[in-house]
Tab-separated table of C-alpha atoms in Angstrom:
chain	number	residue	atom	x	y	z
A	28	MET	CA	0.394	-0.090	0.031
A	29	SER	CA	1.488	3.314	-1.104
A	30	SER	CA	1.985	6.275	1.058
A	31	VAL	CA	-0.366	9.343	1.061
A	32	ARG	CA	-0.127	13.180	2.198
A	33	ARG	CA	-3.301	14.930	3.473
A	34	THR	CA	-4.421	17.529	1.153
A	35	ALA	CA	-7.050	20.150	1.153
A	36	PRO	CA	-11.142	18.500	0.623
A	37	LEU	CA	-12.024	17.899	-3.161
A	38	ARG	CA	-14.595	19.519	-4.637
A	39	PRO	CA	-17.406	17.152	-5.588
A	40	GLY	CA	-16.674	15.818	-9.243
A	41	THR	CA	-12.863	16.588	-8.632
A	42	LEU	CA	-10.395	13.605	-8.796
A	43	PRO	CA	-7.564	13.078	-6.400
A	44	LYS	CA	-4.127	13.071	-7.805
A	45	THR	CA	-1.844	9.750	-7.712
A	46	GLY	CA	-0.903	9.568	-4.231
A	47	GLU	CA	-3.053	12.123	-2.578
A	48	GLN	CA	-5.127	11.272	0.878
A	49	VAL	CA	-8.831	11.310	0.217
A	50	PRO	CA	-10.705	13.476	2.780
A	51	ASP	CA	-12.844	11.653	4.978
A	52	PRO	CA	-16.345	11.503	4.327
A	53	ALA	CA	-17.699	12.363	7.434
A	54	ARG	CA	-15.514	15.635	7.444
A	55	ARG	CA	-16.609	16.769	3.782
A	56	GLY	CA	-19.913	15.426	3.984
A	57	LEU	CA	-21.807	18.519	4.824
A	58	LEU	CA	-20.294	20.851	1.876
A	59	TYR	CA	-20.231	17.665	-0.720
A	60	ALA	CA	-24.058	17.612	0.105
A	61	ALA	CA	-25.115	20.979	-0.826
A	62	ALA	CA	-22.526	21.102	-3.409
A	63	ALA	CA	-24.227	18.274	-5.047
A	64	GLY	CA	-27.532	19.612	-4.402
A	65	ILE	CA	-26.213	22.473	-6.933
A	66	THR	CA	-24.258	19.949	-9.119
A	67	ALA	CA	-27.138	17.540	-9.683
A	68	ALA	CA	-29.620	20.315	-10.731
A	69	LEU	CA	-27.178	21.707	-13.346
A	70	THR	CA	-26.284	18.328	-14.813
A	71	ALA	CA	-28.842	16.244	-16.198
A	72	ALA	CA	-27.963	12.201	-16.396
A	73	PRO	CA	-28.483	10.402	-19.453
A	74	VAL	CA	-31.901	9.428	-20.328
A	75	ALA	CA	-32.427	5.679	-20.654
A	76	SER	CA	-33.727	4.584	-23.877
A	77	ALA	CA	-37.216	2.648	-24.006
A	78	ALA	CA	-37.638	-0.751	-22.938
A	79	PRO	CA	-37.443	-3.128	-25.636
A	80	ARG	CA	-40.824	-5.297	-26.815
A	81	PRO	CA	-40.980	-8.671	-24.639
A	82	ALA	CA	-41.054	-11.877	-26.549
A	83	PRO	CA	-44.452	-13.637	-26.982
A	84	GLY	CA	-46.107	-14.758	-24.034
A	85	LEU	CA	-43.691	-12.650	-21.589
A	86	PRO	CA	-45.073	-9.625	-19.506
A	87	ALA	CA	-43.703	-6.445	-19.930
A	88	PRO	CA	-40.889	-5.677	-17.483
A	89	ALA	CA	-41.698	-3.166	-15.128
A	90	SER	CA	-38.034	-1.502	-15.592
A	91	PRO	CA	-36.071	-1.408	-19.090
A	92	TRP	CA	-33.074	-2.240	-16.575
A	93	THR	CA	-32.479	-5.904	-16.492
A	94	THR	CA	-29.179	-7.965	-15.290
A	95	SER	CA	-26.488	-9.229	-17.914
A	96	TRP	CA	-23.803	-10.118	-15.457
A	97	ALA	CA	-24.102	-10.168	-11.948
A	98	THR	CA	-22.023	-11.785	-8.850
A	99	ALA	CA	-22.594	-12.001	-5.332
A	100	GLN	CA	-20.669	-10.863	-2.494
A	101	THR	CA	-18.979	-12.059	0.510
A	102	ALA	CA	-16.596	-10.562	3.030
A	103	PRO	CA	-12.841	-11.187	2.972
A	104	THR	CA	-11.041	-12.818	5.161
A	105	ALA	CA	-7.270	-13.158	6.392
A	106	ASP	CA	-6.886	-15.979	3.258
A	107	ASP	CA	-7.922	-12.731	0.861
A	108	PRO	CA	-4.740	-10.192	1.274
A	109	LEU	CA	-6.149	-8.092	-1.970
A	110	ALA	CA	-9.330	-7.888	-0.382
A	111	ALA	CA	-8.928	-7.836	2.936
A	112	GLY	CA	-6.100	-5.368	2.303
A	113	GLY	CA	-7.931	-2.901	0.198
A	114	LEU	CA	-6.568	-0.637	-2.215
A	115	THR	CA	-4.856	2.993	-2.086
A	116	ASP	CA	-5.277	4.326	-5.822
A	117	GLY	CA	-5.823	1.044	-7.163
A	118	LEU	CA	-7.241	0.238	-10.637
A	119	PHE	CA	-9.285	-2.728	-10.952
A	120	THR	CA	-9.911	-3.659	-14.439
A	121	ALA	CA	-12.719	-6.663	-15.186
A	122	ARG	CA	-13.781	-8.420	-18.199
A	123	LEU	CA	-17.372	-9.517	-17.552
A	124	ARG	CA	-19.272	-11.661	-20.534
A	125	LEU	CA	-22.701	-10.385	-20.419
A	126	SER	CA	-25.991	-12.265	-21.614
A	127	ALA	CA	-28.601	-9.613	-22.803
A	128	GLY	CA	-26.953	-6.422	-24.849
A	129	GLY	CA	-28.321	-2.826	-25.242
A	130	GLN	CA	-27.411	-0.118	-23.253
A	131	VAL	CA	-25.590	-0.564	-20.127
A	132	ARG	CA	-25.108	0.771	-16.989
A	133	LEU	CA	-22.724	-0.447	-13.854
A	134	ARG	CA	-24.068	-1.855	-10.367
A	135	TYR	CA	-21.774	-1.125	-7.152
A	136	ALA	CA	-22.299	-2.590	-3.636
A	137	HIS	CA	-20.115	-2.817	-0.293
A	138	ALA	CA	-22.158	-5.356	1.320
A	139	PHE	CA	-20.041	-6.230	4.155
A	140	GLY	CA	-17.838	-2.627	4.167
A	141	ALA	CA	-17.547	-0.714	7.600
A	142	ALA	CA	-16.830	2.558	5.804
A	143	PRO	CA	-18.031	4.465	2.883
A	144	VAL	CA	-15.799	3.685	-0.848
A	145	LEU	CA	-14.906	6.177	-3.025
A	146	VAL	CA	-15.546	4.703	-6.369
A	147	GLY	CA	-14.063	6.469	-9.838
A	148	PRO	CA	-13.361	7.330	-12.074
A	149	VAL	CA	-14.647	4.540	-14.006
A	150	THR	CA	-14.620	3.396	-17.696
A	151	ALA	CA	-16.926	0.908	-19.649
A	152	ASP	CA	-15.413	-0.314	-22.974
A	153	GLY	CA	-12.702	3.072	-22.528
A	154	ARG	CA	-15.994	5.146	-22.072
A	155	PRO	CA	-16.381	7.333	-18.958
A	156	VAL	CA	-18.901	6.360	-16.404
A	157	THR	CA	-20.831	8.658	-14.453
A	158	PHE	CA	-23.384	8.733	-11.315
A	159	GLY	CA	-25.382	11.504	-11.397
A	160	GLY	CA	-23.339	13.315	-14.243
A	161	ARG	CA	-19.993	12.935	-11.944
A	162	PRO	CA	-16.869	10.931	-12.521
A	163	GLN	CA	-16.641	9.915	-8.834
A	164	GLU	CA	-19.246	8.950	-5.923
A	165	TRP	CA	-19.150	7.643	-2.488
A	166	LEU	CA	-20.515	4.200	-2.086
A	167	ALA	CA	-21.543	3.913	1.103
A	168	ALA	CA	-20.971	0.844	3.575
A	169	GLY	CA	-23.717	-1.966	3.464
A	170	ALA	CA	-25.357	-0.009	0.299
A	171	SER	CA	-25.191	-0.331	-3.630
A	172	LEU	CA	-24.487	2.395	-5.767
A	173	THR	CA	-25.266	2.575	-9.932
A	174	SER	CA	-24.323	4.352	-12.645
A	175	ASP	CA	-25.779	6.685	-15.091
A	176	PRO	CA	-26.470	4.954	-18.523
A	177	VAL	CA	-22.968	5.137	-20.081
A	178	ALA	CA	-23.209	7.718	-23.163
A	179	GLY	CA	-22.759	6.500	-26.350
A	180	LEU	CA	-22.491	2.637	-25.514
A	181	ARG	CA	-24.775	-0.015	-26.931
A	182	VAL	CA	-23.352	-3.510	-26.455
A	183	PRO	CA	-24.947	-6.798	-28.389
A	184	ASP	CA	-25.955	-10.059	-26.868
A	185	GLY	CA	-23.143	-12.035	-25.323
A	186	ALA	CA	-20.649	-9.047	-25.399
A	187	LEU	CA	-17.538	-8.814	-23.341
A	188	LEU	CA	-17.572	-5.789	-21.262
A	189	THR	CA	-14.226	-4.396	-20.082
A	190	VAL	CA	-14.604	-2.369	-17.125
A	191	ALA	CA	-11.880	-0.080	-15.264
A	192	THR	CA	-12.512	1.190	-11.831
A	193	ARG	CA	-10.077	3.627	-10.220
A	194	LEU	CA	-10.238	3.120	-5.886
A	195	PRO	CA	-8.560	6.174	-4.892
A	196	GLY	CA	-8.530	5.078	-1.325
A	197	PRO	CA	-6.994	4.012	1.018
A	198	THR	CA	-10.570	1.852	1.196
A	199	GLY	CA	-10.338	-0.600	3.915
A	200	PRO	CA	-11.559	-4.177	3.398
A	201	LEU	CA	-13.416	-4.796	0.206
A	202	SER	CA	-16.713	-6.331	-0.292
A	203	PHE	CA	-15.756	-8.815	-3.046
A	204	HIS	CA	-16.399	-12.076	-5.130
A	205	ARG	CA	-13.626	-14.756	-4.848
A	206	ASN	CA	-13.490	-16.456	-7.944
A	207	THR	CA	-15.403	-15.823	-11.145
A	208	HIS	CA	-13.568	-18.413	-12.901
A	209	ALA	CA	-12.339	-15.556	-15.301
A	210	TRP	CA	-9.315	-13.612	-15.404
A	211	HIS	CA	-9.144	-9.766	-13.835
A	212	THR	CA	-6.487	-7.401	-12.964
A	213	VAL	CA	-5.341	-5.258	-10.092
A	214	ASP	CA	-3.159	-2.759	-11.065
A	215	GLY	CA	-1.907	-5.136	-13.797
A	216	VAL	CA	-1.845	-8.019	-11.505
A	217	ARG	CA	-3.863	-10.953	-12.504
A	218	THR	CA	-6.775	-12.144	-10.494
A	219	ARG	CA	-9.753	-13.990	-10.635
A	220	SER	CA	-11.743	-11.944	-7.833
A	221	VAL	CA	-13.999	-8.682	-8.418
A	222	LEU	CA	-14.112	-6.308	-6.173
A	223	LEU	CA	-17.142	-4.092	-5.461
A	224	LEU	CA	-18.794	-4.869	-8.771
A	225	THR	CA	-21.907	-6.488	-8.586
A	226	GLY	CA	-23.833	-6.074	-11.786
A	227	VAL	CA	-23.804	-5.188	-15.380
A	228	GLU	CA	-27.204	-3.578	-16.620
A	229	THR	CA	-28.703	-3.524	-19.940
A	230	THR	CA	-31.754	-2.605	-21.902
A	231	GLY	CA	-31.886	-5.305	-24.149
A	232	ALA	CA	-33.510	-7.988	-22.670
A	233	ARG	CA	-36.387	-9.835	-25.139
A	234	GLY	CA	-36.470	-12.879	-23.534
A	235	PRO	CA	-36.185	-14.918	-19.874
A	236	VAL	CA	-34.663	-12.512	-17.194
A	237	LEU	CA	-33.544	-15.102	-14.793
A	238	ALA	CA	-31.716	-15.303	-11.683
A	239	VAL	CA	-29.668	-18.254	-10.499
A	240	LEU	CA	-29.247	-18.656	-6.681
A	241	GLY	CA	-26.222	-21.073	-6.662
A	242	ASP	CA	-23.273	-22.523	-5.160
A	243	SER	CA	-19.711	-23.749	-6.627
A	244	ILE	CA	-21.214	-25.216	-9.797
A	245	ALA	CA	-22.951	-22.097	-10.717
A	246	GLU	CA	-20.044	-20.214	-10.305
A	247	GLY	CA	-18.204	-22.346	-13.040
A	248	THR	CA	-16.130	-24.761	-10.381
A	249	GLY	CA	-15.105	-27.637	-13.072
A	250	THR	CA	-15.138	-25.345	-16.144
A	251	PRO	CA	-11.966	-23.578	-17.572
A	252	ASP	CA	-10.705	-20.024	-16.773
A	253	ASP	CA	-12.087	-17.454	-19.487
A	254	ALA	CA	-14.271	-20.337	-21.051
A	255	ASP	CA	-17.727	-18.708	-20.252
A	256	LEU	CA	-18.756	-22.914	-19.687
A	257	ARG	CA	-20.730	-22.273	-16.880
A	258	TRP	CA	-24.030	-23.657	-17.283
A	259	PRO	CA	-25.467	-20.009	-16.586
A	260	ASP	CA	-23.669	-18.657	-19.784
A	261	GLN	CA	-24.712	-21.702	-21.561
A	262	LEU	CA	-28.350	-21.193	-21.009
A	263	ALA	CA	-28.108	-17.622	-21.733
A	264	ARG	CA	-26.697	-18.863	-25.332
A	265	ARG	CA	-29.053	-21.271	-25.807
A	266	LEU	CA	-32.215	-18.591	-25.363
A	267	PRO	CA	-30.741	-15.537	-27.351
A	268	GLY	CA	-32.105	-11.654	-25.379
A	269	SER	CA	-32.335	-13.613	-22.224
A	270	ALA	CA	-30.529	-11.876	-19.135
A	271	VAL	CA	-28.826	-14.101	-16.700
A	272	ALA	CA	-27.833	-13.089	-13.562
A	273	ASN	CA	-25.217	-15.688	-11.992
A	274	LEU	CA	-25.285	-15.545	-8.185
A	275	GLY	CA	-23.718	-18.515	-7.246
A	276	ILE	CA	-20.808	-18.780	-4.452
A	277	SER	CA	-18.615	-21.465	-4.113
A	278	GLY	CA	-19.612	-23.205	-0.403
A	279	ASN	CA	-22.932	-21.640	-0.427
A	280	ARG	CA	-25.240	-23.225	1.751
A	281	LEU	CA	-29.095	-23.082	1.765
A	282	LEU	CA	-29.457	-23.337	5.469
A	283	LEU	CA	-26.522	-21.930	7.304
A	284	ASP	CA	-24.014	-19.214	6.931
A	285	ASN	CA	-19.956	-19.350	6.695
A	286	ASP	CA	-17.496	-16.666	7.502
A	287	ARG	CA	-15.825	-17.904	3.852
A	288	PHE	CA	-18.451	-18.967	2.094
A	289	GLY	CA	-20.625	-16.012	2.675
A	290	PRO	CA	-24.848	-15.827	4.290
A	291	GLY	CA	-26.588	-18.591	3.357
A	292	ALA	CA	-29.459	-18.353	0.769
A	293	GLN	CA	-32.079	-17.573	3.511
A	294	ALA	CA	-29.770	-14.537	4.792
A	295	ARG	CA	-28.929	-13.604	1.306
A	296	PHE	CA	-31.997	-13.722	-0.958
A	297	ASP	CA	-33.654	-10.290	-0.337
A	298	ARG	CA	-30.174	-8.354	-1.044
A	299	ASP	CA	-28.632	-10.495	-3.740
A	300	VAL	CA	-31.885	-11.348	-5.424
A	301	LEU	CA	-34.933	-9.319	-4.942
A	302	SER	CA	-32.423	-6.165	-5.702
A	303	LEU	CA	-32.171	-7.209	-9.389
A	304	PRO	CA	-34.388	-4.841	-11.540
A	305	GLY	CA	-36.696	-6.110	-13.786
A	306	LEU	CA	-36.492	-9.912	-12.658
A	307	ARG	CA	-39.116	-12.495	-13.529
A	308	THR	CA	-37.984	-15.385	-12.344
A	309	VAL	CA	-35.273	-17.218	-9.711
A	310	LEU	CA	-33.960	-20.653	-10.441
A	311	VAL	CA	-32.662	-22.173	-6.682
A	312	HIS	CA	-29.740	-24.645	-7.096
A	313	LEU	CA	-28.486	-24.824	-3.588
A	314	GLY	CA	-28.344	-28.027	-1.011
A	315	VAL	CA	-25.464	-30.004	-1.889
A	316	ASN	CA	-22.928	-28.129	0.529
A	317	ASP	CA	-25.671	-28.400	3.226
A	318	LEU	CA	-25.066	-32.494	3.324
A	319	HIS	CA	-21.333	-32.258	3.331
A	320	HIS	CA	-19.777	-29.173	5.093
A	321	LEU	CA	-19.569	-29.491	8.910
A	322	PRO	CA	-22.279	-29.026	10.844
A	323	VAL	CA	-24.091	-32.046	8.185
A	324	GLU	CA	-27.725	-31.015	7.892
A	325	ARG	CA	-29.429	-34.613	8.060
A	326	ASP	CA	-32.959	-33.500	8.332
A	327	PRO	CA	-34.633	-33.472	4.616
A	328	ALA	CA	-37.399	-31.604	6.241
A	329	ARG	CA	-35.415	-28.470	7.451
A	330	MET	CA	-34.353	-28.110	3.735
A	331	VAL	CA	-37.497	-28.461	2.147
A	332	ALA	CA	-38.668	-26.166	4.606
A	333	ALA	CA	-35.802	-23.676	3.630
A	334	TYR	CA	-36.753	-24.175	-0.038
A	335	ARG	CA	-40.382	-23.131	0.862
A	336	GLN	CA	-39.538	-19.973	2.538
A	337	LEU	CA	-37.275	-19.085	-0.716
A	338	ALA	CA	-40.429	-19.487	-3.214
A	339	LEU	CA	-42.876	-18.159	-1.027
A	340	ARG	CA	-40.489	-14.996	-0.853
A	341	ALA	CA	-40.218	-15.446	-4.028
A	342	ARG	CA	-44.099	-15.658	-4.896
A	343	SER	CA	-44.592	-12.670	-2.665
A	344	ALA	CA	-42.379	-10.331	-5.133
A	345	GLY	CA	-44.213	-11.501	-7.887
A	346	LEU	CA	-41.598	-13.907	-9.449
A	347	ARG	CA	-41.913	-17.005	-10.613
A	348	VAL	CA	-39.230	-19.677	-8.919
A	349	VAL	CA	-37.947	-22.937	-10.206
A	350	GLY	CA	-36.018	-25.170	-8.218
A	351	ALA	CA	-33.429	-27.665	-8.958
A	352	THR	CA	-32.904	-31.160	-7.622
A	353	ILE	CA	-29.283	-31.886	-5.999
A	354	ALA	CA	-26.884	-34.053	-8.341
A	355	PRO	CA	-25.472	-36.805	-6.946
A	356	PHE	CA	-21.777	-36.503	-5.605
A	357	GLU	CA	-20.421	-40.092	-4.769
A	358	GLY	CA	-16.358	-39.683	-5.348
A	359	TRP	CA	-16.168	-36.291	-3.336
A	360	THR	CA	-13.844	-36.403	-0.636
A	361	ARG	CA	-16.851	-36.184	1.792
A	362	TRP	CA	-19.653	-37.985	0.424
A	363	THR	CA	-21.424	-40.754	2.575
A	364	PRO	CA	-24.035	-43.114	2.137
A	365	GLU	CA	-26.062	-40.955	4.620
A	366	ALA	CA	-25.800	-37.586	2.988
A	367	ASP	CA	-26.960	-39.021	-0.439
A	368	ALA	CA	-29.858	-40.557	1.080
A	369	VAL	CA	-30.903	-37.105	2.522
A	370	ARG	CA	-30.570	-36.108	-1.117
A	371	ARG	CA	-32.720	-38.188	-2.248
A	372	GLN	CA	-35.522	-37.308	-0.012
A	373	VAL	CA	-34.825	-33.786	-0.550
A	374	ASN	CA	-35.149	-34.346	-4.267
A	375	GLU	CA	-38.549	-36.502	-4.248
A	376	ALA	CA	-40.070	-33.627	-2.269
A	377	VAL	CA	-38.733	-31.257	-4.879
A	378	ARG	CA	-40.178	-33.589	-7.714
A	379	THR	CA	-43.428	-33.513	-6.405
A	380	GLY	CA	-43.969	-30.055	-7.304
A	381	ARG	CA	-45.380	-28.609	-4.254
A	382	VAL	CA	-42.583	-26.718	-3.357
A	383	PHE	CA	-41.688	-24.748	-6.277
A	384	ASP	CA	-43.571	-23.244	-9.431
A	385	ALA	CA	-41.203	-25.678	-12.003
A	386	VAL	CA	-38.496	-28.388	-11.382
A	387	ALA	CA	-35.025	-28.825	-13.069
A	388	ASP	CA	-33.865	-31.965	-12.788
A	389	PHE	CA	-30.464	-31.538	-12.694
A	390	ASP	CA	-30.179	-35.024	-10.709
A	391	ALA	CA	-31.484	-37.024	-13.657
A	392	ALA	CA	-29.693	-34.738	-16.086
A	393	LEU	CA	-26.148	-35.777	-14.515
A	394	ARG	CA	-26.494	-38.813	-12.805
A	395	ASP	CA	-24.864	-42.297	-13.828
A	396	PRO	CA	-27.961	-44.498	-14.980
A	397	ASP	CA	-25.534	-47.665	-13.333
A	398	ARG	CA	-25.063	-45.871	-10.058
A	399	PRO	CA	-27.250	-43.044	-9.700
A	400	SER	CA	-24.951	-41.862	-6.390
A	401	ARG	CA	-22.617	-40.848	-8.691
A	402	LEU	CA	-22.306	-38.717	-11.811
A	403	LEU	CA	-22.173	-39.989	-15.015
A	404	PRO	CA	-18.275	-40.342	-15.828
A	405	ALA	CA	-18.510	-38.324	-18.933
A	406	PHE	CA	-20.001	-35.314	-16.684
A	407	ASP	CA	-17.833	-35.548	-13.891
A	408	SER	CA	-14.858	-32.885	-13.687
A	409	GLY	CA	-12.902	-35.486	-11.807
A	410	ASP	CA	-13.838	-34.651	-8.250
A	411	GLY	CA	-17.312	-36.433	-8.014
A	412	LEU	CA	-19.145	-33.305	-7.435
A	413	HIS	CA	-18.297	-30.519	-10.031
A	414	PRO	CA	-19.566	-31.024	-13.375
A	415	GLY	CA	-17.168	-30.648	-16.288
A	416	PRO	CA	-17.865	-28.660	-19.268
A	417	GLU	CA	-20.015	-31.573	-20.561
A	418	GLY	CA	-21.822	-31.718	-17.809
A	419	HIS	CA	-22.651	-27.815	-17.674
A	420	THR	CA	-23.887	-28.391	-20.636
A	421	ALA	CA	-26.410	-30.987	-19.910
A	422	ILE	CA	-27.487	-28.786	-16.695
A	423	ALA	CA	-28.443	-25.893	-19.389
A	424	ALA	CA	-30.144	-27.827	-21.427
A	425	ALA	CA	-32.132	-29.559	-18.302
A	426	VAL	CA	-33.782	-25.720	-17.789
A	427	ASN	CA	-37.275	-26.065	-19.861
A	428	PRO	CA	-37.450	-22.543	-21.269
A	429	ARG	CA	-41.230	-22.815	-20.601
A	430	HIS	CA	-40.618	-22.444	-17.173
A	431	LEU	CA	-38.825	-19.114	-17.187
A	432	ARG	CA	-40.951	-16.451	-18.035
């Protein structure tokens, strides 16, 4: 972390010079608020285009904006020195594979932050990104920050978008996503982590608008880095014009929280899912980690009850909810026959159709017919738990488009 020196407070919209100390937000808050009101009155934010016409049979979204790329955050631990240490005048550059195209705006969040972070300047594919017309804005601890539509930028479906974010800092610990199975950089040093950035929103969705609430399988474990072979990516390519938000977190559980693997689905559902604009459907793909991470869950009724609660909360928000069965994982280091028995009981309850609005039967798509407690060898990445690229293709194919309104 580079040394800094104190300077006079910056005027709103003024960028700090490299190496200068960013003023404490508490001290500059009153001046900033007054000036910001004047600036906002004089600076009109770019206007978003009209919402695209939805495909036949799909209701018009309440907002023209939908989430074309997403990631879910956790708090850094001692094993995450980059995010735990934070940045001072750091530049984080992310390369993001989108689903639906259109106009673009960015979303940042600091779900686990203890102090505000100054964000900016930012560029998206080399174009300046603004926040209320300004090149910088404070991201409050525990809050989110959405940019203006990026002037002059429209992207096609499936575009690869490069976002460069300057964090003047010192930021302190940063909320982040540990491993996107894609490479990014911080000051030119490669990392698979994404810092603060949680979403790219676009206006071009004309098909299903879906969030995947998942674990390491949705996140992409078992697929090559930068190959975009995660099953949510493959599903988006199967359904042109769809907007698919991948909210998978490695190690994440249905019932319990974990310092490293983040809040469980019950705790993060509102923040990670219900906050997304224009969402129509959520697909719940969680449960296997409850069966093998300590403390293990041995009561299938508790897992089914948790699924029911997620479904209730989704429906209360006007969303359709699709539930995925839990795939087999014999061969994984912590697999036991008792865990498999619970898995089969949970899957039977999910298949009855009385928990979710529809079912994506990933178990049936991936299991070995000759040994249903394990993955079909052609679909196994090699560890018994995570499907390889062909397995991710099978998962994507197991999602019925008619269930994604």
